[in-house]
PDB file of C-alpha atoms in Angstrom:
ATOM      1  CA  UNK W   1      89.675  90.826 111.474  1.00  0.00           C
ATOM      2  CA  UNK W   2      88.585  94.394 111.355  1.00  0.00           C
ATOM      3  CA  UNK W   3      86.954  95.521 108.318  1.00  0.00           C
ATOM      4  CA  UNK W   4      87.980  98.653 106.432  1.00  0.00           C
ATOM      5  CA  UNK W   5      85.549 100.958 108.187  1.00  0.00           C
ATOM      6  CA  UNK W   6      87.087 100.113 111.734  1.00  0.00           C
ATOM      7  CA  UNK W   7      90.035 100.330 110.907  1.00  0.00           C
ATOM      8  CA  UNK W   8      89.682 103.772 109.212  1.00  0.00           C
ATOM      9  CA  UNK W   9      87.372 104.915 112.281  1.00  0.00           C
ATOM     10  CA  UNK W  10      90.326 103.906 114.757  1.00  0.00           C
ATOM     11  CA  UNK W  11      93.197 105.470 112.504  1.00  0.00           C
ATOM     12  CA  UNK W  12      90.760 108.486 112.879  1.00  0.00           C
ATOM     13  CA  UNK W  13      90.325 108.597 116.611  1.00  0.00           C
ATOM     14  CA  UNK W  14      86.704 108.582 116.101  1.00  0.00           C
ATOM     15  CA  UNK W  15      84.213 107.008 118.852  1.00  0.00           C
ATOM     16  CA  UNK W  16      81.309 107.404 117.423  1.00  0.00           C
ATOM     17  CA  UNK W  17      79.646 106.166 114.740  1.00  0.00           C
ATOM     18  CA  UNK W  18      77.878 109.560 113.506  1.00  0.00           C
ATOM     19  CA  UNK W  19      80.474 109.736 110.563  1.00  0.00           C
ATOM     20  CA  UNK W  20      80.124 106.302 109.430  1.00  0.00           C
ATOM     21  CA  UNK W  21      78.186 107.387 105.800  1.00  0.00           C
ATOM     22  CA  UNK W  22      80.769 109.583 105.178  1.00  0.00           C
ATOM     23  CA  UNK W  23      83.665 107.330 105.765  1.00  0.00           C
ATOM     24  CA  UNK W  24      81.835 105.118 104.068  1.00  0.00           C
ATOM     25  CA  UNK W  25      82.023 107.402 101.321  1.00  0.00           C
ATOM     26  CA  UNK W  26      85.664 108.296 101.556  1.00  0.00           C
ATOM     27  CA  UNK W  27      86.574 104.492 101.408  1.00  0.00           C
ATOM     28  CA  UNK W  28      84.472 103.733  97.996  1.00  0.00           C
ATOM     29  CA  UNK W  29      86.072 107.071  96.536  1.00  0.00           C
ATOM     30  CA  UNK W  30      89.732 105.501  97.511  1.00  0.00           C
ATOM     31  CA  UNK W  31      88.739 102.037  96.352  1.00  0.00           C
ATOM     32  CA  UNK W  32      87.903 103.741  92.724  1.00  0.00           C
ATOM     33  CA  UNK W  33      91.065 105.910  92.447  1.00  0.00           C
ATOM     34  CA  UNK W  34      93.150 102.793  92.827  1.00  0.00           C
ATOM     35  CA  UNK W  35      91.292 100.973  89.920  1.00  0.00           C
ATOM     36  CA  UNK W  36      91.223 103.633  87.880  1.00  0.00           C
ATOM     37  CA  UNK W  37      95.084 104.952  88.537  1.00  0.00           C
ATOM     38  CA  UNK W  38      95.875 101.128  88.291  1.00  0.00           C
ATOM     39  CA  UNK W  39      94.286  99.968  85.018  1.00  0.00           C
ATOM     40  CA  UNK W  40      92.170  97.412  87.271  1.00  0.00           C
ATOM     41  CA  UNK W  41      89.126  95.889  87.208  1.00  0.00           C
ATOM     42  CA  UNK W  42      89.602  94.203  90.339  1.00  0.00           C
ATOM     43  CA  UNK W  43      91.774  95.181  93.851  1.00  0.00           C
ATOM     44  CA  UNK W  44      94.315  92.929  94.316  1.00  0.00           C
ATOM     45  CA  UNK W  45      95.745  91.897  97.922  1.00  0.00           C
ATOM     46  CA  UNK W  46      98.480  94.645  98.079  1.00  0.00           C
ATOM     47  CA  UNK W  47      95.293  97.415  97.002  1.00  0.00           C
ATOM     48  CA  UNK W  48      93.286  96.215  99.214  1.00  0.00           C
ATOM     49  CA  UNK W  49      95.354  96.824 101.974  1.00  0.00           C
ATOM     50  CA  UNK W  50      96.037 100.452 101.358  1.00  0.00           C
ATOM     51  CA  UNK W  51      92.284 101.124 100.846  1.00  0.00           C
ATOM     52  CA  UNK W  52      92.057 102.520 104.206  1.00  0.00           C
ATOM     53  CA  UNK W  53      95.624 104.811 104.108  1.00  0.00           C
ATOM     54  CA  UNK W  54      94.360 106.692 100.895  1.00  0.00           C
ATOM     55  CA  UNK W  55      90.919 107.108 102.389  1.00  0.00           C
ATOM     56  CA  UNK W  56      92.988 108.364 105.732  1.00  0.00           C
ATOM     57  CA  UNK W  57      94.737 110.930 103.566  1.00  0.00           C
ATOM     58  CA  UNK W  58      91.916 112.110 101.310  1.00  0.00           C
ATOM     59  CA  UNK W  59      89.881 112.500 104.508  1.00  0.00           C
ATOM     60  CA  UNK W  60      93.037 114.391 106.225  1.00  0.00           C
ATOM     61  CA  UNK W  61      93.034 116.807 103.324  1.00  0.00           C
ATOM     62  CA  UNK W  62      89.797 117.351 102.933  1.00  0.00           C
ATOM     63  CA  UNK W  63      89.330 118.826 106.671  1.00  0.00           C
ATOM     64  CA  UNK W  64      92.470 121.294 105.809  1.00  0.00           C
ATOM     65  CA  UNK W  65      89.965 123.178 104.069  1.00  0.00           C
ATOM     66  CA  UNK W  66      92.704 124.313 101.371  1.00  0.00           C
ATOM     67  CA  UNK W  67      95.182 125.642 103.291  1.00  0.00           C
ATOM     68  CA  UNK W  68      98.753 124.668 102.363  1.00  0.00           C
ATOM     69  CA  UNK W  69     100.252 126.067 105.506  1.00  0.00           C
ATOM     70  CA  UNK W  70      99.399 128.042 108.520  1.00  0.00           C
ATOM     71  CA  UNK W  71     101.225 130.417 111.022  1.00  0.00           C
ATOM     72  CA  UNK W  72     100.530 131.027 114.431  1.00  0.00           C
ATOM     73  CA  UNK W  73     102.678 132.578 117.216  1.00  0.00           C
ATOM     74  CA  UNK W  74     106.436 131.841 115.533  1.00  0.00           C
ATOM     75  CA  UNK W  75     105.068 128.497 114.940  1.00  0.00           C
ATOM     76  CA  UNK W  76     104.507 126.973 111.563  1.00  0.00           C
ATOM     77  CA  UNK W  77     103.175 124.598 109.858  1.00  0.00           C
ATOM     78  CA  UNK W  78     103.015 123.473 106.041  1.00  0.00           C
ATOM     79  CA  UNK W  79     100.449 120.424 104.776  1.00  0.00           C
ATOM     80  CA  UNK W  80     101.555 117.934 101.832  1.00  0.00           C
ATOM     81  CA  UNK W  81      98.535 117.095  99.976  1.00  0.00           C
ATOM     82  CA  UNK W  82     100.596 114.264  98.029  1.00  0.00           C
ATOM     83  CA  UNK W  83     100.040 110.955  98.600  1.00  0.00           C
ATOM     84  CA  UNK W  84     102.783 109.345 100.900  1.00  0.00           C
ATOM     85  CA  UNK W  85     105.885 107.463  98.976  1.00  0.00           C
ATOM     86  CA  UNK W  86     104.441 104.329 100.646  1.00  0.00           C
ATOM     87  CA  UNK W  87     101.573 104.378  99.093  1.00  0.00           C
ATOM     88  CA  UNK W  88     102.914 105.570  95.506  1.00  0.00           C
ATOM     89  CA  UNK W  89     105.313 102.674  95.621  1.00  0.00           C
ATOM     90  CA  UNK W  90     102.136 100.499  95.825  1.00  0.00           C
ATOM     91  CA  UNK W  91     100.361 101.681  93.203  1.00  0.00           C
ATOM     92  CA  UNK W  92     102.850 102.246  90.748  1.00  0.00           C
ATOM     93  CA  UNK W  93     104.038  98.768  91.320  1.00  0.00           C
ATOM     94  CA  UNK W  94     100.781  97.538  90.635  1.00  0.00           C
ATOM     95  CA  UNK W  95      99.817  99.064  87.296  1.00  0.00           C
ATOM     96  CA  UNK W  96      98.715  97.519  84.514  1.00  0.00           C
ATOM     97  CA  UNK W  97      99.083  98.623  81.415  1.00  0.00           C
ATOM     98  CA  UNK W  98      95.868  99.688  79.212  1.00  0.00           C
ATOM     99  CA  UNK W  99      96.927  97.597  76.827  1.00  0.00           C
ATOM    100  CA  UNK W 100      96.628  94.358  78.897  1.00  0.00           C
ATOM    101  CA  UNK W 101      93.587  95.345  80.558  1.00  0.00           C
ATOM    102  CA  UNK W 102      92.249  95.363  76.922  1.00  0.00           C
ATOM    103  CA  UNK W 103      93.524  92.213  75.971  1.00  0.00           C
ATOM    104  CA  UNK W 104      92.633  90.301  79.096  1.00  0.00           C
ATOM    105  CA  UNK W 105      89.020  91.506  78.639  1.00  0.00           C
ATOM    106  CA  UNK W 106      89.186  90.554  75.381  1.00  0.00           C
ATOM    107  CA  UNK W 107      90.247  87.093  75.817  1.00  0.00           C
ATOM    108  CA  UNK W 108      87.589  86.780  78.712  1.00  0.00           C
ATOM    109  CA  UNK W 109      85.250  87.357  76.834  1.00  0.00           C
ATOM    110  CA  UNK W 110      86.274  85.134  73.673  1.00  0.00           C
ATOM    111  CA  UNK W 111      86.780  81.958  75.800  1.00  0.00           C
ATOM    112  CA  UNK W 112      83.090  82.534  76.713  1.00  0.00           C
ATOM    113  CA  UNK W 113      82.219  82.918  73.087  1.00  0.00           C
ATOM    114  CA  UNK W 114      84.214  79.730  72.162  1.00  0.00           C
ATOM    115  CA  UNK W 115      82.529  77.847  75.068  1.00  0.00           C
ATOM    116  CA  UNK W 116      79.069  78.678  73.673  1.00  0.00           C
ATOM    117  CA  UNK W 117      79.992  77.274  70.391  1.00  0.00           C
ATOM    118  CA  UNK W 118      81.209  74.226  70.968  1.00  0.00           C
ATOM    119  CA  UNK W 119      78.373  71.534  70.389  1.00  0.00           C
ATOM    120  CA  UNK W 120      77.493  69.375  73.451  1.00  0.00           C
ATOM    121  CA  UNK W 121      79.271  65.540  72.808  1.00  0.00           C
ATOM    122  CA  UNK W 122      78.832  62.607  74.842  1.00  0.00           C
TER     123      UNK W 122
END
């Protein structure tokens, strides 16, 4: 299996591996956008596979330098910095709500709590 890197360099066209820190970069910045738009602490399965498509878009928009659309020769073209639906079905089906997060943390950390107070039997 390819990891995320690979796959991102391939979905990139790129040969090399001069842009590998960057990428690198890109990937860790999509990996904490998802947690944080998703209430996670943690990527889940359907996350992690759309690591690498949000990392391929932020990286797509970055290199268009701002520009929202261009027109050359009768020709033209217009850039969507949104996310595709695909992936905005994906995270918004996978949201937690803060109030969960809170209480799941919580409870994590009372069952330790608990466990450290119960006296050792035999």
């Amino acid at each position: 299996m390819y990891d995320k890197l690979e796959l991102l360099r391939s979905k990139l066209e790129f040969s090399d591996y001069s842009k590998d820190f960057v990428l690198e970069q890109y990937l860790d910045d999509a990996e904490s956008f998802l947690l944080s738009e998703t209430n996670r602490t943690q990527l889940n399965d359907a996350l992690k596979r759309i690591v690498v498509d949000v990392a391929y878009h932020d990286y797509n928009v970055d290199q268009q330098f701002g520009e929202t659309s261009r027109s050359e020769g009768g020709v033209s073209v217009s850039y969507d910095k949104n996310y595709p639906p695909r992936i905005l079905r994906v995270i918004n089906g996978n949201r937690q709500l803060k109030a969960v997060k809170i209480a799941n943390e919580n409870r994590s950390k009372k069952d330790v709590l608990l466990k450290a107070q119960m006296p050792y039997r035999r």
